[in-house]
Short mmCIF file of C-alpha atoms in Angstrom, two decimals:
data_model
loop_
_atom_site.label_atom_id
_atom_site.label_comp_id
_atom_site.label_asym_id
_atom_site.label_seq_id
_atom_site.Cartn_x
_atom_site.Cartn_y
_atom_site.Cartn_z
CA MET A 28 84.61 86.49 104.46
CA ASN A 29 87.53 88.27 102.84
CA LYS A 30 89.10 84.89 101.96
CA LEU A 31 85.91 83.83 100.18
CA LEU A 32 85.86 86.82 97.86
CA PRO A 33 87.34 86.34 94.36
CA ASN A 34 90.49 88.18 93.27
CA THR A 35 88.30 90.31 91.03
CA PHE A 36 86.53 91.82 94.03
CA CYS A 37 87.04 95.52 94.76
CA TYR A 38 85.18 97.33 97.50
CA LEU A 39 84.77 100.64 95.71
CA PRO A 40 81.78 99.80 93.42
CA PHE A 41 80.03 98.35 96.48
CA GLY A 42 80.43 101.21 98.92
CA SER A 43 81.44 104.38 97.13
CA ILE A 44 80.58 106.83 94.37
CA PHE A 45 82.94 108.70 92.07
CA VAL A 46 81.77 111.71 90.04
CA PHE A 47 83.94 113.43 87.43
CA PRO A 48 83.48 117.19 86.79
CA ASN A 49 81.55 116.59 83.57
CA GLY A 50 79.05 114.43 85.47
CA LYS A 51 80.35 111.10 84.21
CA LEU A 52 80.14 108.29 86.74
CA HIS A 53 83.09 105.91 87.06
CA PRO A 54 83.53 102.87 89.32
CA CYS A 55 86.43 104.75 90.94
CA CYS A 56 88.87 107.58 90.30
CA ILE A 57 91.23 105.59 88.04
CA ALA A 58 88.64 103.46 86.25
CA SER A 59 87.12 104.25 82.87
CA PRO A 60 83.56 105.63 82.79
CA PHE A 61 80.79 103.04 82.99
CA LYS A 62 80.35 101.65 79.49
CA GLU A 63 76.63 102.43 79.75
CA ASP A 64 77.67 106.13 79.84
CA ILE A 65 75.67 107.16 82.89
CA ASN A 66 75.66 110.71 84.21
CA TYR A 67 75.21 111.98 87.75
CA GLN A 68 72.59 114.49 86.62
CA ASP A 69 70.35 111.72 85.24
CA PHE A 70 69.48 110.48 88.75
CA ASN A 71 67.33 111.99 91.46
CA SER A 72 69.13 110.50 94.45
CA ILE A 73 72.36 108.83 95.52
CA ASP A 74 70.43 105.61 96.17
CA GLU A 75 69.28 105.64 92.54
CA VAL A 76 72.88 106.13 91.41
CA ILE A 77 74.45 103.33 93.42
CA ASN A 78 71.65 100.89 92.63
CA SER A 79 71.48 101.64 88.91
CA GLU A 80 71.93 98.76 86.50
CA PRO A 81 75.57 99.60 85.60
CA TYR A 82 76.59 99.48 89.27
CA LYS A 83 74.76 96.19 89.83
CA ARG A 84 76.26 94.75 86.64
CA ILE A 85 79.82 95.55 87.68
CA ARG A 86 79.28 94.10 91.17
CA LYS A 87 77.94 90.86 89.71
CA GLU A 88 80.92 90.60 87.35
CA MET A 89 83.38 91.07 90.21
CA LEU A 90 81.67 88.46 92.40
CA ASP A 91 81.50 86.04 89.44
CA GLY A 92 85.26 86.31 88.98
CA ILE A 93 85.05 88.57 85.92
CA ALA A 94 87.33 91.60 85.68
CA PRO A 95 85.10 94.48 84.46
CA SER A 96 86.33 96.21 81.32
CA GLU A 97 86.16 99.57 83.10
CA CYS A 98 88.77 98.36 85.59
CA ALA A 99 91.69 97.60 83.25
CA GLU A 100 93.96 99.95 85.19
CA CYS A 101 94.00 97.50 88.11
CA PHE A 102 93.38 94.15 86.47
CA ILE A 103 95.57 94.59 83.39
CA TYR A 104 98.04 97.33 84.31
CA LYS A 105 98.41 96.10 87.91
CA ASN A 106 97.68 99.34 89.72
CA GLN A 107 97.48 98.80 93.51
CA HIS A 108 94.32 100.90 93.88
CA LYS A 109 92.06 97.86 94.27
CA GLU A 110 94.19 96.19 96.94
CA ASN A 111 94.59 99.45 98.83
CA SER A 112 90.86 100.11 98.89
CA ASN A 113 90.12 96.56 100.05
CA ARG A 114 92.57 96.91 102.94
CA GLU A 115 91.29 100.37 103.85
CA PHE A 116 87.66 99.30 104.01
CA TYR A 117 88.27 95.82 105.42
CA ASN A 118 85.70 96.22 108.19
CA GLU A 119 83.03 97.11 105.64
CA ILE A 120 83.99 94.11 103.50
CA GLY A 121 83.40 91.88 106.51
CA ASP A 122 79.84 93.17 106.80
CA PRO A 123 77.46 90.39 105.65
CA GLY A 124 75.05 93.11 104.54
CA LEU A 125 77.51 94.51 102.02
CA TYR A 126 75.17 93.70 99.12
CA ASN A 127 71.75 92.17 98.49
CA SER A 128 70.73 89.18 96.36
CA ASP A 129 70.00 91.47 93.39
CA TYR A 130 73.46 93.13 93.79
CA SER A 131 71.98 96.33 95.15
CA VAL A 132 73.53 97.95 98.24
CA ASN A 133 72.02 99.71 101.22
CA LYS A 134 74.62 102.36 101.99
CA ILE A 135 77.71 104.20 100.85
CA VAL A 136 80.64 104.96 103.11
CA TYR A 137 82.93 106.82 100.71
CA THR A 138 82.31 109.64 98.25
CA ASP A 139 84.88 110.93 95.76
CA LEU A 140 83.35 114.12 94.45
CA ARG A 141 84.95 116.26 91.77
CA LEU A 142 82.08 118.69 92.17
CA SER A 143 83.14 121.10 89.46
CA ASN A 144 85.84 122.02 86.97
CA HIS A 145 85.75 125.53 88.50
CA CYS A 146 89.41 126.48 89.02
CA ASN A 147 91.52 129.62 89.28
CA PHE A 148 94.70 127.94 87.94
CA ARG A 149 95.65 126.98 84.40
CA CYS A 150 98.22 124.27 85.15
CA ARG A 151 100.04 123.33 81.97
CA MET A 152 99.48 119.60 82.33
CA CYS A 153 95.76 120.11 82.97
CA TYR A 154 92.91 120.80 80.51
CA HIS A 155 89.49 122.43 80.27
CA GLY A 156 87.64 119.39 81.64
CA SER A 157 89.31 119.84 85.03
CA SER A 158 89.91 123.59 85.01
CA SER A 159 87.41 126.21 83.92
CA SER A 160 90.32 128.64 83.46
CA TRP A 161 91.40 126.58 80.47
CA TYR A 162 88.06 126.74 78.70
CA ASP A 163 88.65 129.79 76.49
CA TYR A 164 92.20 128.75 75.57
CA TRP A 165 91.99 125.00 74.95
CA GLY A 166 91.01 125.14 71.29
CA TYR A 167 93.75 127.65 70.53
CA VAL A 168 96.51 125.73 72.30
CA MET A 169 95.50 122.46 70.65
CA GLY A 170 95.31 124.08 67.23
CA LYS A 171 91.54 123.60 67.02
CA PRO A 172 90.03 127.10 66.95
CA ASP A 173 86.52 125.77 66.35
CA TYR A 174 86.69 123.44 69.34
CA ASN A 175 83.73 123.90 71.66
CA ASP A 176 82.66 121.48 74.37
CA THR A 177 80.02 123.15 76.51
CA THR A 178 79.99 120.24 78.97
CA THR A 179 83.22 121.58 80.43
CA ARG A 180 81.25 124.46 81.96
CA ILE A 181 78.89 122.16 83.83
CA ILE A 182 79.11 122.14 87.59
CA THR A 183 78.46 118.47 88.29
CA ALA A 184 76.66 119.00 91.57
CA GLY A 185 74.36 121.72 90.29
CA GLU A 186 71.27 123.03 92.01
CA ASP A 187 70.15 119.56 93.07
CA GLY A 188 73.63 118.01 93.30
CA ILE A 189 74.00 117.96 97.06
CA GLY A 190 70.24 117.52 97.34
CA LYS A 191 70.69 114.00 95.94
CA PHE A 192 72.14 112.99 99.31
CA SER A 193 69.50 111.78 101.77
CA GLU A 194 69.95 112.02 105.52
CA LYS A 195 70.57 108.26 105.50
CA ASN A 196 73.41 108.78 103.02
CA ILE A 197 74.93 111.54 105.12
CA ASP A 198 74.72 109.38 108.22
CA SER A 199 76.47 106.39 106.62
CA ILE A 200 79.37 108.27 104.99
CA ARG A 201 82.71 107.77 106.71
CA LYS A 202 85.10 109.30 104.20
CA ILE A 203 84.92 112.17 101.70
CA TYR A 204 87.45 113.06 99.03
CA LEU A 205 87.14 116.53 97.48
CA ALA A 206 88.94 117.68 94.37
CA GLY A 207 88.03 119.59 91.28
CA GLY A 208 88.71 122.05 89.84
CA GLU A 209 89.60 123.78 93.05
CA PRO A 210 87.23 122.68 95.84
CA PHE A 211 87.85 125.75 98.02
CA ILE A 212 86.26 128.08 95.46
CA THR A 213 83.34 125.77 94.66
CA PRO A 214 79.98 126.55 96.36
CA THR A 215 78.88 122.92 96.47
CA THR A 216 81.89 122.02 98.62
CA PHE A 217 80.50 124.13 101.43
CA GLU A 218 76.92 123.00 100.80
CA LEU A 219 78.10 119.42 101.32
CA LEU A 220 80.12 120.19 104.46
CA ASP A 221 77.11 121.99 105.93
CA ARG A 222 74.97 118.87 105.54
CA PHE A 223 76.86 117.17 108.37
CA THR A 224 75.93 117.87 111.96
CA ASN A 225 78.78 118.09 114.45
CA GLU A 226 77.94 114.57 115.65
CA GLN A 227 77.92 113.13 112.12
CA ALA A 228 81.10 114.99 111.19
CA SER A 229 82.91 113.45 114.17
CA ASN A 230 82.72 110.09 112.34
CA VAL A 231 83.91 111.35 108.95
CA SER A 232 87.41 111.72 107.51
CA VAL A 233 87.81 114.41 104.84
CA LEU A 234 90.56 114.42 102.24
CA VAL A 235 90.97 117.54 100.10
CA ASN A 236 93.20 118.11 97.10
CA THR A 237 93.67 121.88 96.98
CA ASN A 238 95.98 124.40 95.34
CA LEU A 239 95.89 126.30 98.67
CA SER A 240 95.32 129.61 96.88
CA ASN A 241 92.78 130.75 99.46
CA LEU A 242 91.71 129.89 103.01
CA THR A 243 88.46 131.88 103.08
CA TYR A 244 85.31 131.64 101.00
CA LYS A 245 82.73 134.45 101.07
CA GLY A 246 83.80 135.34 104.59
CA ILE A 247 83.92 131.70 105.71
CA ASP A 248 87.07 130.56 107.51
CA ILE A 249 87.66 127.31 105.62
CA LEU A 250 89.88 125.74 108.27
CA GLU A 251 87.32 126.39 111.00
CA LYS A 252 84.59 124.97 108.76
CA LEU A 253 86.57 121.75 108.35
CA SER A 254 87.65 121.42 111.96
CA LYS A 255 84.41 119.70 113.08
CA PHE A 256 85.30 116.55 111.14
CA LYS A 257 87.06 113.53 112.62
CA SER A 258 90.20 114.06 110.54
CA ILE A 259 91.15 116.40 107.74
CA ASN A 260 93.93 115.55 105.32
CA LEU A 261 94.85 118.56 103.19
CA SER A 262 96.89 117.52 100.18
CA CYS A 263 98.32 120.79 98.88
CA SER A 264 99.34 120.73 95.22
CA CYS A 265 102.63 122.48 94.62
CA ASP A 266 105.16 121.64 91.91
CA GLY A 267 107.98 123.96 92.85
CA TYR A 268 108.80 127.43 94.08
CA GLY A 269 109.88 130.53 92.20
CA LYS A 270 109.89 130.55 88.41
CA ILE A 271 109.69 126.75 88.03
CA GLY A 272 106.58 126.39 90.20
CA GLU A 273 104.92 129.44 88.69
CA TYR A 274 105.68 128.26 85.15
CA GLN A 275 104.21 124.79 85.67
CA ARG A 276 101.08 126.15 87.35
CA PRO A 277 99.98 129.51 85.91
CA GLY A 278 98.00 131.18 88.68
CA PHE A 279 100.34 129.86 91.38
CA ASN A 280 102.12 132.49 93.45
CA THR A 281 105.08 131.32 95.54
CA ASN A 282 104.66 133.86 98.35
CA LYS A 283 100.90 133.37 98.62
CA PHE A 284 101.15 129.59 98.72
CA PHE A 285 103.79 129.46 101.43
CA ASN A 286 102.08 132.20 103.47
CA ASN A 287 98.91 130.11 103.40
CA LEU A 288 100.94 127.00 104.26
CA GLU A 289 102.34 128.80 107.32
CA THR A 290 98.80 129.75 108.38
CA LEU A 291 97.68 126.16 107.93
CA LEU A 292 100.60 124.76 109.94
CA LYS A 293 99.93 127.29 112.72
CA PHE A 294 96.26 126.22 112.81
CA LYS A 295 97.32 122.57 112.96
CA GLU A 296 99.21 123.22 116.21
CA THR A 297 95.88 123.58 118.05
CA HIS A 298 93.92 121.19 115.83
CA PRO A 299 95.65 117.78 115.83
CA ASN A 300 92.93 116.32 113.59
CA PHE A 301 94.55 118.13 110.62
CA ILE A 302 97.11 116.37 108.44
CA VAL A 303 99.09 118.50 105.99
CA GLU A 304 100.91 117.11 102.95
CA ILE A 305 102.27 118.47 99.69
CA ASP A 306 101.54 116.80 96.35
CA TYR A 307 104.44 117.37 93.97
CA THR A 308 103.88 116.32 90.36
CA ILE A 309 107.07 115.58 88.43
CA SER A 310 107.01 116.73 84.82
CA THR A 311 109.52 117.61 82.14
CA ILE A 312 109.30 121.19 83.44
CA ASN A 313 110.38 120.57 87.03
CA MET A 314 112.17 117.20 86.87
CA TYR A 315 115.54 118.82 87.68
CA HIS A 316 113.98 120.98 90.42
CA THR A 317 112.63 118.19 92.65
CA PHE A 318 115.47 118.03 95.17
CA ASP A 319 115.79 121.81 95.40
CA PHE A 320 112.09 121.82 96.30
CA ILE A 321 112.47 119.04 98.87
CA ASP A 322 115.35 120.91 100.50
CA PHE A 323 113.47 124.24 100.46
CA VAL A 324 110.30 122.82 102.03
CA GLY A 325 112.16 120.64 104.53
CA LYS A 326 114.28 123.50 105.84
CA ASN A 327 111.55 126.13 106.02
CA TYR A 328 108.09 124.64 106.42
CA LEU A 329 107.31 120.96 106.61
CA ASP A 330 108.92 117.60 107.24
CA SER A 331 110.05 116.55 103.77
CA ASN A 332 108.51 113.12 104.41
CA LYS A 333 105.16 114.89 104.01
CA ILE A 334 105.94 115.52 100.32
CA LYS A 335 104.27 112.98 98.03
CA THR A 336 105.52 112.78 94.45
CA HIS A 337 103.47 111.84 91.40
CA THR A 338 104.34 111.73 87.72
CA VAL A 339 102.79 113.29 84.64
CA THR A 340 101.97 110.66 82.00
CA GLN A 341 99.87 112.90 79.72
CA PRO A 342 100.25 115.13 77.80
CA PHE A 343 103.26 113.70 76.01
CA TYR A 344 105.49 116.77 76.18
CA PHE A 345 105.18 117.00 79.97
CA ALA A 346 105.70 113.25 80.63
CA PRO A 347 109.25 112.38 81.79
CA GLY A 348 108.74 108.83 80.53
CA ALA A 349 108.43 110.19 77.01
CA CYS A 350 111.98 111.58 77.02
CA SER A 351 114.68 110.01 74.87
CA PRO A 352 116.61 107.01 76.30
CA GLU A 353 119.64 109.28 76.76
CA VAL A 354 117.69 111.85 78.79
CA LYS A 355 116.01 109.14 80.89
CA LYS A 356 119.38 107.52 81.62
CA GLU A 357 120.67 110.90 82.75
CA LEU A 358 117.58 111.45 84.89
CA VAL A 359 117.87 108.04 86.55
CA LYS A 360 121.47 108.77 87.53
CA PHE A 361 120.53 112.27 88.74
CA TYR A 362 117.71 110.95 90.95
CA GLU A 363 119.61 107.95 92.29
CA ASP A 364 122.60 110.13 93.23
CA LYS A 365 120.38 112.68 94.96
CA MET A 366 118.33 110.02 96.74
CA ARG A 367 121.47 108.58 98.35
CA SER A 368 121.94 111.86 100.18
CA LEU A 369 118.51 111.59 101.86
CA ASN A 370 118.33 109.79 105.19
CA TYR A 371 116.13 106.75 104.68
CA GLU A 372 114.60 106.55 108.15
CA SER A 373 113.46 110.18 108.20
CA ASN A 374 112.39 110.24 104.53
CA ARG A 375 111.04 106.71 104.03
CA SER A 376 107.67 107.69 102.54
CA LEU A 377 109.18 110.34 100.24
CA LEU A 378 111.92 108.00 99.06
CA ASN A 379 109.39 105.26 98.29
CA THR A 380 107.55 107.55 95.89
CA LEU A 381 110.83 108.67 94.29
CA VAL A 382 111.85 105.03 93.85
CA GLU A 383 108.58 104.48 91.96
CA PHE A 384 109.43 107.43 89.69
CA VAL A 385 112.85 105.95 88.88
CA LYS A 386 111.23 102.57 88.16
CA TYR A 387 108.81 104.32 85.81
CA LEU A 388 111.73 105.90 83.93
CA LYS A 389 113.47 102.54 83.61
CA VAL A 390 110.50 100.57 82.32
CA THR A 391 109.11 103.05 79.78
CA ASN A 392 110.57 102.06 76.42
CA GLU A 393 110.55 103.38 72.87
CA GLU A 394 107.18 101.74 72.19
CA ASP A 395 105.69 103.62 75.16
CA VAL A 396 107.17 106.86 73.82
CA GLN A 397 105.60 106.27 70.41
CA ASN A 398 102.25 105.45 72.04
CA HIS A 399 102.46 108.71 74.00
CA LEU A 400 103.21 110.58 70.80
CA MET A 401 100.46 108.97 68.72
CA SER A 402 97.92 109.49 71.50
CA ASN A 403 98.66 113.20 71.48
CA LYS A 404 98.73 113.49 67.70
CA GLN A 405 95.17 112.20 67.60
CA HIS A 406 93.87 115.37 69.26
CA MET A 407 96.50 117.87 68.13
CA SER A 408 96.83 119.51 64.75
CA ILE A 409 100.03 121.42 65.48
CA SER A 410 103.58 120.49 66.47
CA LEU A 411 104.76 120.09 70.02
CA GLU A 412 106.92 123.20 69.71
CA GLU A 413 103.97 125.20 68.45
CA THR A 414 101.86 123.94 71.35
CA LEU A 415 104.44 125.16 73.86
CA ARG A 416 104.76 128.46 72.01
CA ARG A 417 100.99 128.98 72.35
CA PHE A 418 101.12 128.05 76.05
CA ASP A 419 103.76 130.74 76.47
CA GLU A 420 101.91 133.30 74.38
CA ILE A 421 98.82 132.98 76.58
CA ASN A 422 100.82 133.25 79.82
CA ASN A 423 103.47 135.74 78.66
CA THR A 424 106.27 133.27 79.48
CA SER A 425 109.07 131.43 77.67
CA TYR A 426 109.99 127.80 78.20
CA LYS A 427 113.48 128.61 76.90
CA ASP A 428 114.04 130.79 79.97
CA VAL A 429 112.69 128.27 82.48
CA CYS A 430 113.24 124.76 81.11
CA PRO A 431 115.45 124.92 77.99
CA TRP A 432 115.92 121.12 78.10
CA LEU A 433 112.46 120.84 76.48
CA GLU A 434 114.29 121.51 73.21
CA GLU A 435 115.86 118.06 73.52
CA ILE A 436 112.46 116.47 74.08
CA PHE A 437 111.20 117.97 70.82
CA LYS A 438 114.05 116.29 69.00
#
């Protein structure tokens, strides 16, 4: 059946649901919102959501060989997300009952829930839509003192959020992705986990993106709560240690993070269904710190192959691709030289992600830089330097002490 499906087919709109913290529904985590502008709170049940007209419309387009406009990231910009999801859910694709004649579906197997923007960190590359800690500062930092968007306070899965899931939905789910905000301080995270019986949980894989700032919630041992599930992949966000890590992620504490990581790794020794990884996001703040971090983690805590690197693309002043050609050339040489010192066989996964970062530096050109700049100017009314100064004023820090090379980026 897979061979009969058009190249425009992607499993995700057929078997999953993605909810952004402001309630907007998207076909998946990297797609644009549905052009019909549908909101999670406008529906009474998950079945109503997945069989709404926008979902049926996008399924029909895909099966008719039409690339939906919401999915430009894959179809135009060649992201591998579509291919990866099709491979991952191949068995579901082979199910002749995947969809009905009216393009409705009978079940979901994957939920990607950003249940809230509730977060205790104020990461510099984040914003108020994904972190409640940013809410009171966003207008000031952006130079828009009158800015007020009350939707950023909305907890997507509010009083009836988890109640939208029927027992049939719970029984058919095979994979859950939790992010935020910070899912381990969000009440609805635990309401959702509690919906699964031990038997149901034994069929479900859970992936969590967490800042690992806490391992208990209102007396609940979070690791014990998760342990009933088939597998648990904890992707722990950490962009450095010491002053670099704490500068990039205000709220992050080096000692607390690595103490919690030690607790997690100790728990994993008796719970082999846990997978522990670190998500390291490369920005203009920590781009010269990456290999120090890899060495530090690899020697003290975790196989360095468990570090996954990502790259900031927005905002402009934290995007390595927006550096001058001279700085990018220097960065490419720095990374390629350092990568040669890493053993390929024992660091294959890590090196693959670093290779992608170097490719990104090489292909971003002056036009991309200008597009980055213009995109940011559209929502900023102050200079880049002033923006960073206001970041520092709020957090009682100084970029000149931590990452003085930002001066060159301003130029």
